[in-house]
Tab-separated table of C-alpha atoms in Angstrom:
chain	number	residue	atom	x	y	z
A	1	MET	CA	-13.564	17.943	29.379
A	2	ARG	CA	-13.035	20.929	26.855
A	3	ILE	CA	-10.800	19.052	24.481
A	4	GLY	CA	-12.805	15.846	24.526
A	5	ALA	CA	-15.789	17.656	24.139
A	6	GLU	CA	-14.056	19.941	20.868
A	7	ALA	CA	-12.583	15.994	18.948
A	8	ASP	CA	-16.556	14.959	19.918
A	9	SER	CA	-17.454	17.632	17.394
A	10	TRP	CA	-14.609	17.497	15.160
A	11	HIS	CA	-15.914	13.376	14.715
A	12	ALA	CA	-19.049	13.893	14.282
A	13	ARG	CA	-18.896	16.927	11.843
A	14	ILE	CA	-16.215	14.844	9.788
A	15	ASN	CA	-18.579	11.921	9.616
A	16	GLU	CA	-21.430	13.972	8.101
A	17	GLY	CA	-19.069	14.488	4.777
A	18	PRO	CA	-16.357	16.239	3.472
A	19	LEU	CA	-14.968	19.579	4.752
A	20	THR	CA	-15.192	22.945	2.971
A	21	PRO	CA	-11.633	24.464	2.547
A	22	ASP	CA	-12.213	26.876	5.656
A	23	GLU	CA	-13.207	24.057	7.929
A	24	ALA	CA	-10.146	21.152	6.671
A	25	ARG	CA	-8.290	24.778	7.964
A	26	ALA	CA	-9.888	25.297	10.628
A	27	PHE	CA	-9.069	21.668	11.806
A	28	ASN	CA	-5.360	21.476	10.945
A	29	GLU	CA	-4.718	24.502	13.274
A	30	TRP	CA	-7.049	22.969	15.955
A	31	LEU	CA	-4.497	19.776	16.084
A	32	ALA	CA	-1.988	21.577	15.373
A	33	ALA	CA	-2.187	23.383	18.401
A	34	ASP	CA	-1.810	21.149	21.306
A	35	PRO	CA	-1.020	17.173	20.983
A	36	GLU	CA	-3.720	16.166	23.801
A	37	HIS	CA	-6.107	17.421	20.427
A	38	GLU	CA	-4.499	14.595	18.209
A	39	ARG	CA	-4.331	11.844	21.219
A	40	GLN	CA	-7.985	12.752	21.862
A	41	TYR	CA	-9.064	13.002	18.121
A	42	ARG	CA	-7.465	8.939	17.462
A	43	CYS	CA	-8.576	8.519	21.132
A	44	GLY	CA	-11.924	9.052	19.337
A	45	GLN	CA	-11.575	6.478	16.701
A	46	MET	CA	-10.566	3.997	18.795
A	47	ALA	CA	-13.650	4.003	20.633
A	48	LEU	CA	-15.954	3.530	16.957
A	49	ARG	CA	-14.006	0.113	16.858
A	50	GLU	CA	-14.771	-0.973	20.431
A	51	VAL	CA	-18.272	-0.296	19.080
A	52	LEU	CA	-18.236	-2.297	16.646
A	53	LEU	CA	-16.772	-4.871	19.139
A	54	MET	CA	-19.757	-4.460	20.800
A	55	ARG	CA	-21.513	-4.980	17.336
A	56	GLY	CA	-20.776	-8.516	18.260
A	57	GLU	CA	-17.599	-7.598	15.463
A	58	ARG	CA	-15.328	-9.863	16.678
A	59	ASP	CA	-13.356	-11.172	14.457
A	60	LEU	CA	-9.644	-10.507	14.494
A	61	GLU	CA	-8.728	-10.622	11.309
A	62	ASP	CA	-11.890	-8.320	11.272
A	63	LEU	CA	-10.988	-5.755	13.339
A	64	MET	CA	-6.853	-5.397	13.048
A	65	ARG	CA	-6.876	-2.859	9.931
A	66	PRO	CA	-6.086	0.864	11.133
A	67	THR	CA	-8.892	3.147	11.747
A	68	VAL	CA	-9.494	5.663	8.647
A	69	TYR	CA	-7.195	8.237	10.404
A	70	GLU	CA	-4.664	5.873	10.887
A	71	ARG	CA	-5.778	4.536	6.663
A	72	ILE	CA	-4.598	7.529	5.474
A	73	ASN	CA	-2.049	9.063	7.104
A	74	SER	CA	-0.019	5.411	6.698
A	75	ALA	CA	-0.419	6.094	2.846
A	76	LEU	CA	0.007	9.293	2.609
A	77	TYR	CA	3.055	9.446	4.850
A	78	ASP	CA	5.143	10.303	1.402
A	79	ALA	CA	3.469	13.431	0.972
A	80	GLY	CA	5.007	14.111	4.840
A	81	GLN	CA	7.959	13.323	3.723
A	82	TRP	CA	7.527	15.829	0.668
A	83	LEU	CA	6.348	18.749	3.426
A	84	GLN	CA	9.774	17.389	5.018
A	85	THR	CA	11.873	17.746	1.628
A	86	GLN	CA	10.280	21.262	0.967
A	87	SER	CA	10.614	23.016	4.540
A	88	ALA	CA	13.795	21.362	5.387
A	89	GLY	CA	15.699	24.234	7.220
A	90	ARG	CA	12.122	25.231	8.846
A	91	ILE	CA	11.563	21.869	10.090
A	92	ALA	CA	15.325	20.451	10.911
A	93	ARG	CA	14.703	23.391	13.981
A	94	ALA	CA	11.511	22.541	14.634
A	95	GLY	CA	12.455	19.146	14.921
A	96	PHE	CA	10.574	16.168	13.276
A	97	VAL	CA	7.974	16.669	16.026
A	98	THR	CA	6.746	19.474	13.546
A	99	ALA	CA	7.402	17.527	10.422
A	100	ALA	CA	4.777	14.737	11.669
A	101	VAL	CA	1.874	17.288	12.392
A	102	SER	CA	1.996	18.748	9.172
A	103	SER	CA	1.935	15.419	7.575
A	104	ILE	CA	-0.970	14.438	9.968
A	105	LEU	CA	-2.447	18.218	8.656
A	106	LEU	CA	-2.056	16.726	5.264
A	107	VAL	CA	-3.681	13.546	5.292
A	108	SER	CA	-6.640	15.191	7.548
A	109	PHE	CA	-7.694	16.660	4.901
A	110	PHE	CA	-7.034	14.323	1.808
A	111	ALA	CA	-9.515	11.931	4.567
A	112	VAL	CA	-11.382	14.261	5.137
A	113	GLN	CA	-12.527	15.675	1.715
A	114	LEU	CA	-12.445	11.878	0.005
A	115	GLY	CA	-15.493	10.987	2.510
A	116	PHE	CA	-14.069	8.205	4.534
A	117	GLY	CA	-16.859	7.596	7.492
A	118	PRO	CA	-17.697	5.129	9.669
A	119	GLU	CA	-18.674	2.111	7.256
A	120	GLN	CA	-15.595	2.519	6.018
A	121	MET	CA	-14.307	0.738	9.483
A	122	ARG	CA	-15.752	-1.337	9.027
A	123	ILE	CA	-13.707	-4.555	7.779
A	124	SER	CA	-15.432	-7.510	5.731
A	125	ALA	CA	-14.784	-10.961	6.948
A	126	PRO	CA	-11.421	-12.985	5.074
A	127	ALA	CA	-12.408	-14.425	1.537
A	128	SER	CA	-11.093	-17.613	0.719
A	129	PRO	CA	-6.855	-17.745	-0.660
A	130	ALA	CA	-7.132	-15.893	-3.523
A	131	GLU	CA	-3.131	-17.153	-4.193
A	132	PRO	CA	-1.594	-20.573	-2.968
A	133	LEU	CA	0.757	-21.607	-0.529
A	134	TYR	CA	4.573	-20.913	-2.026
A	135	GLU	CA	6.767	-23.181	-0.881
A	136	THR	CA	10.719	-23.551	-1.538
A	137	LYS	CA	12.901	-26.639	-0.628
A	138	ILE	CA	15.859	-26.616	1.272
A	139	ALA	CA	18.805	-24.294	-0.683
A	140	GLU	CA	16.786	-23.381	-3.100
A	141	ILE	CA	15.583	-19.586	-3.694
A	142	ARG	CA	12.047	-17.875	-5.308
A	143	ASP	CA	10.583	-14.596	-6.820
A	144	VAL	CA	6.414	-14.880	-7.202
A	145	THR	CA	4.528	-12.206	-8.161
A	146	LEU	CA	1.238	-11.961	-6.468
A	147	SER	CA	-2.173	-10.693	-7.523
A	148	ASP	CA	-1.427	-7.295	-6.680
A	149	GLY	CA	2.088	-6.763	-8.845
A	150	SER	CA	3.683	-7.641	-5.087
A	151	ILE	CA	7.248	-9.382	-5.538
A	152	VAL	CA	7.864	-11.812	-2.705
A	153	THR	CA	11.101	-13.424	-3.183
A	154	LEU	CA	11.270	-17.079	-1.101
A	155	GLY	CA	14.390	-18.299	0.254
A	156	ALA	CA	15.436	-21.135	0.956
A	157	ALA	CA	13.521	-24.202	2.753
A	158	SER	CA	10.645	-21.709	3.513
A	159	GLY	CA	7.148	-20.828	3.216
A	160	VAL	CA	3.853	-17.994	2.566
A	161	ASP	CA	0.541	-18.338	2.222
A	162	VAL	CA	-1.478	-15.560	0.618
A	163	LEU	CA	-5.245	-13.839	1.015
A	164	PHE	CA	-6.337	-10.754	-0.130
A	165	THR	CA	-9.137	-9.151	-0.108
A	166	GLN	CA	-10.860	-5.508	-0.796
A	167	ASN	CA	-9.366	-4.713	2.524
A	168	GLU	CA	-6.556	-5.932	2.658
A	169	ARG	CA	-3.498	-7.893	1.092
A	170	ARG	CA	-2.324	-10.229	4.511
A	171	VAL	CA	0.592	-13.097	3.715
A	172	VAL	CA	1.797	-15.608	6.427
A	173	LEU	CA	5.243	-16.484	6.588
A	174	SER	CA	5.028	-20.312	8.591
A	175	GLU	CA	8.609	-21.121	8.052
A	176	GLY	CA	12.478	-19.476	6.804
A	177	GLU	CA	12.432	-15.983	5.697
A	178	ALA	CA	11.212	-13.247	2.900
A	179	PHE	CA	12.059	-10.268	1.038
A	180	PHE	CA	9.261	-8.686	0.721
A	181	GLN	CA	8.710	-5.537	-2.603
A	182	VAL	CA	5.286	-3.958	-2.586
A	183	GLU	CA	3.486	-2.605	-4.268
A	184	LYS	CA	1.858	0.686	-3.113
A	185	ASP	CA	-2.376	0.998	-2.049
A	186	PRO	CA	-3.562	3.483	-0.625
A	187	ASP	CA	-6.767	1.244	0.112
A	188	ARG	CA	-4.757	-2.111	0.787
A	189	PRO	CA	-2.872	-2.228	3.029
A	190	PHE	CA	-0.132	-5.090	2.947
A	191	ILE	CA	-0.100	-7.145	6.349
A	192	VAL	CA	2.839	-9.914	7.095
A	193	VAL	CA	2.140	-12.674	9.957
A	194	ALA	CA	5.216	-13.927	11.457
A	195	ASP	CA	4.318	-16.450	14.412
A	196	ASN	CA	2.828	-13.780	16.865
A	197	MET	CA	4.487	-10.727	15.356
A	198	LEU	CA	2.692	-8.469	12.286
A	199	VAL	CA	4.209	-6.463	10.180
A	200	ARG	CA	1.232	-3.449	8.751
A	201	VAL	CA	3.375	-1.755	5.142
A	202	LEU	CA	1.285	0.099	2.383
A	203	GLY	CA	4.634	-0.035	0.180
A	204	THR	CA	8.676	-1.120	0.239
A	205	LYS	CA	10.847	-3.117	1.006
A	206	PHE	CA	11.994	-5.050	4.323
A	207	ASP	CA	12.618	-8.793	4.960
A	208	VAL	CA	10.954	-11.107	7.604
A	209	ASN	CA	12.934	-14.040	8.954
A	210	LEU	CA	10.794	-16.526	11.648
A	211	GLY	CA	14.432	-17.649	13.183
A	212	ALA	CA	14.530	-20.611	16.060
A	213	LYS	CA	13.125	-18.287	19.136
A	214	ALA	CA	12.635	-14.813	17.222
A	215	VAL	CA	10.830	-12.889	14.769
A	216	GLY	CA	13.646	-11.012	12.797
A	217	ILE	CA	12.412	-7.714	10.723
A	218	SER	CA	14.747	-5.007	8.803
A	219	VAL	CA	14.415	-2.595	6.413
A	220	LEU	CA	15.909	-1.741	2.421
A	221	GLU	CA	13.680	0.889	2.277
A	222	GLY	CA	10.786	2.748	3.106
A	223	ARG	CA	8.566	2.322	6.120
A	224	VAL	CA	6.792	-0.521	8.591
A	225	GLU	CA	4.744	-0.922	11.935
A	226	VAL	CA	6.116	-3.387	13.812
A	227	ILE	CA	2.939	-4.897	15.220
A	228	ARG	CA	2.109	-7.345	17.979
A	229	PRO	CA	-1.678	-7.234	19.205
A	230	GLU	CA	-1.838	-8.010	23.154
A	231	GLY	CA	-5.225	-9.807	24.325
A	232	ASP	CA	-8.099	-11.655	22.679
A	233	SER	CA	-10.531	-8.913	22.674
A	234	GLY	CA	-10.245	-8.018	18.795
A	235	VAL	CA	-9.362	-4.767	18.753
A	236	MET	CA	-5.992	-3.611	18.130
A	237	ARG	CA	-4.880	-0.599	20.008
A	238	ASP	CA	-1.892	2.571	19.429
A	239	SER	CA	0.627	0.617	22.562
A	240	ASP	CA	0.238	-2.915	19.703
A	241	ILE	CA	2.532	-0.876	17.632
A	242	LYS	CA	5.214	-1.760	19.253
A	243	HIS	CA	8.305	-0.169	16.342
A	244	VAL	CA	7.869	2.145	13.759
A	245	LEU	CA	11.239	1.194	11.829
A	246	THR	CA	12.972	2.449	8.904
A	247	ALA	CA	15.471	2.029	6.435
A	248	GLY	CA	18.423	0.971	7.461
A	249	GLN	CA	16.917	-0.397	10.399
A	250	LYS	CA	16.512	-4.007	12.486
A	251	VAL	CA	14.286	-5.398	15.186
A	252	ALA	CA	14.008	-8.643	16.744
A	253	ALA	CA	10.865	-9.983	18.239
A	254	ALA	CA	11.343	-12.932	21.205
A	255	LYS	CA	8.111	-15.546	20.117
A	256	GLN	CA	8.401	-16.029	23.654
A	257	GLY	CA	9.155	-12.348	25.762
A	258	ARG	CA	9.723	-9.289	24.327
A	259	VAL	CA	10.222	-6.582	21.176
A	260	GLN	CA	13.957	-5.724	21.255
A	261	PRO	CA	15.166	-2.390	21.133
A	262	VAL	CA	15.275	-1.316	17.071
A	263	GLU	CA	19.198	-1.317	15.691
A	264	THR	CA	20.322	-0.168	12.799
A	265	VAL	CA	21.655	-2.292	10.003
A	266	ASP	CA	24.038	-1.316	7.405
A	267	VAL	CA	21.060	-1.940	4.187
A	268	GLU	CA	24.130	-3.556	2.214
A	269	ASN	CA	23.384	-6.625	4.508
A	270	VAL	CA	19.652	-6.442	4.204
A	271	ALA	CA	18.347	-9.659	2.355
A	272	ALA	CA	22.159	-10.632	0.649
A	273	TRP	CA	20.696	-13.929	1.057
A	274	ARG	CA	19.281	-12.801	-2.455
A	275	ARG	CA	22.527	-13.082	-4.090
A	276	GLY	CA	23.753	-15.894	-2.468
A	277	GLU	CA	25.813	-14.252	0.489
A	278	LEU	CA	24.885	-15.316	4.111
A	279	VAL	CA	25.668	-12.587	6.813
A	280	TRP	CA	24.853	-12.513	10.549
A	281	VAL	CA	25.808	-9.296	12.728
A	282	ASP	CA	25.944	-10.266	16.241
A	283	THR	CA	23.661	-12.944	15.808
A	284	PRO	CA	22.645	-15.613	18.181
A	285	VAL	CA	24.428	-18.689	17.185
A	286	ARG	CA	20.970	-20.662	17.619
A	287	ASP	CA	19.776	-18.774	14.919
A	288	ILE	CA	22.637	-18.912	12.633
A	289	ILE	CA	21.940	-22.943	13.041
A	290	ALA	CA	18.368	-22.163	11.958
A	291	ASP	CA	19.553	-20.418	8.948
A	292	LEU	CA	21.951	-22.623	7.696
A	293	ASN	CA	20.052	-25.725	8.153
A	294	ARG	CA	17.797	-24.118	5.334
A	295	TYR	CA	20.585	-24.006	2.869
A	296	SER	CA	22.314	-27.389	4.237
A	297	PRO	CA	21.315	-30.838	2.816
A	298	SER	CA	22.903	-32.631	6.350
A	299	LYS	CA	20.887	-31.177	9.401
A	300	ILE	CA	23.037	-28.962	12.049
A	301	VAL	CA	22.129	-29.639	15.502
A	302	LEU	CA	23.987	-27.502	18.473
A	303	ALA	CA	24.472	-29.613	21.704
A	304	ASN	CA	24.891	-27.330	23.961
A	305	SER	CA	21.618	-24.977	23.759
A	306	GLU	CA	23.615	-22.879	26.263
A	307	ILE	CA	26.474	-21.066	23.567
A	308	GLY	CA	23.049	-20.879	21.030
A	309	ASP	CA	22.605	-17.086	22.735
A	310	LEU	CA	26.003	-15.541	21.603
A	311	GLY	CA	26.412	-13.306	19.491
A	312	TYR	CA	28.449	-14.619	16.155
A	313	THR	CA	29.696	-12.489	13.787
A	314	LEU	CA	29.892	-14.481	10.885
A	315	ALA	CA	29.660	-14.370	6.283
A	316	LEU	CA	29.812	-16.519	3.906
A	317	GLN	CA	28.377	-17.868	0.802
A	318	ALA	CA	25.194	-19.989	1.015
A	319	ASP	CA	27.180	-22.848	-1.083
A	320	ASP	CA	29.814	-23.871	1.379
A	321	VAL	CA	27.638	-24.279	4.640
A	322	SER	CA	30.393	-26.399	5.797
A	323	ARG	CA	32.619	-23.989	6.283
A	324	GLY	CA	30.753	-21.952	7.768
A	325	VAL	CA	30.142	-25.361	10.452
A	326	ARG	CA	34.003	-25.448	10.642
A	327	LEU	CA	34.515	-21.328	11.501
A	328	LEU	CA	31.476	-22.423	14.129
A	329	ALA	CA	32.869	-25.144	15.819
A	330	SER	CA	36.841	-24.048	16.270
A	331	SER	CA	36.190	-20.383	17.048
A	332	LEU	CA	33.603	-21.363	19.727
A	333	GLY	CA	35.706	-24.479	20.485
A	334	LEU	CA	33.601	-27.560	19.406
A	335	GLU	CA	33.681	-30.366	17.738
A	336	ALA	CA	31.664	-31.451	15.090
A	337	LYS	CA	30.817	-34.871	14.812
A	338	GLU	CA	28.459	-36.679	11.990
A	339	ARG	CA	25.887	-39.144	12.925
A	340	PRO	CA	24.832	-42.362	11.348
A	341	ASN	CA	21.807	-40.777	9.885
A	342	GLY	CA	24.014	-37.430	8.522
A	343	ASP	CA	23.274	-35.354	11.397
A	344	ILE	CA	25.938	-32.962	12.124
A	345	VAL	CA	26.151	-32.589	15.963
A	346	LEU	CA	28.741	-29.524	17.252
A	347	ARG	CA	29.329	-30.144	21.050
């Protein structure tokens, strides 16, 4: 009860306006004193979202954005990294939690000094799309520069739809694969929608692959949040953030199932297709075939669905898909036959 009352008191004070230096220092010390303090403070922010919902803000688009506290925490992630660098020895002994708390203390100070209040937590309704739908054909790779300066590299037979508002930058990956080089904008998070998954960043480089049965996300640089909204309340909760990935990490999220544990990935293999190389490491055969079909003039069909679940490692040039088909057939004991319509069946 005491901690909850203290958190409420801080919420009330912060919503009145910027803190004085002494108040900011006291707030930082309060956050650092006990992990429960931070949890209660975050719960208060989420409660405000519930209030907005009860006021009629039921659109998921309007309520998906993070709270001010979360926005500033992410926006000044680099500041937290700087803190770790400046006191590496001490933080290494105290553990990563200390570094995270230090980052939160700094971002909290900036948030209140900038005067963020509850009105900044409300989200305007999405405007009309500011960008057209971008698509590529089979075997085509294309760079698209968005209005904010971010670059989207579309893989073969892929498509994205872009919707930018004053509060967020949203891109929907409708098919295929795309690599994102996101320009930093602390006031407008960059969100990629792929099936039932969201990827939220402020400025980083990462790849999203819309596979046959799963969405794959891998990070080349920076940090991304992997989110799967649950329920239909229109409110994003902390539990919706399934993973936070950093450079050299990847995750697969089944379209009908759970989000898998985080795995490591060689950064050289992240979006290697941009330089004409197709690389899969312990990847389900069905996903390999789905990728090959985006580069092949002939549709490749796997007759045995059970084989599709097998993990397989393969590397080849994007202009030599036929070699990939031969390798799959020979190593898996399959036969490749061409149908009258030109389709290639592996059985």
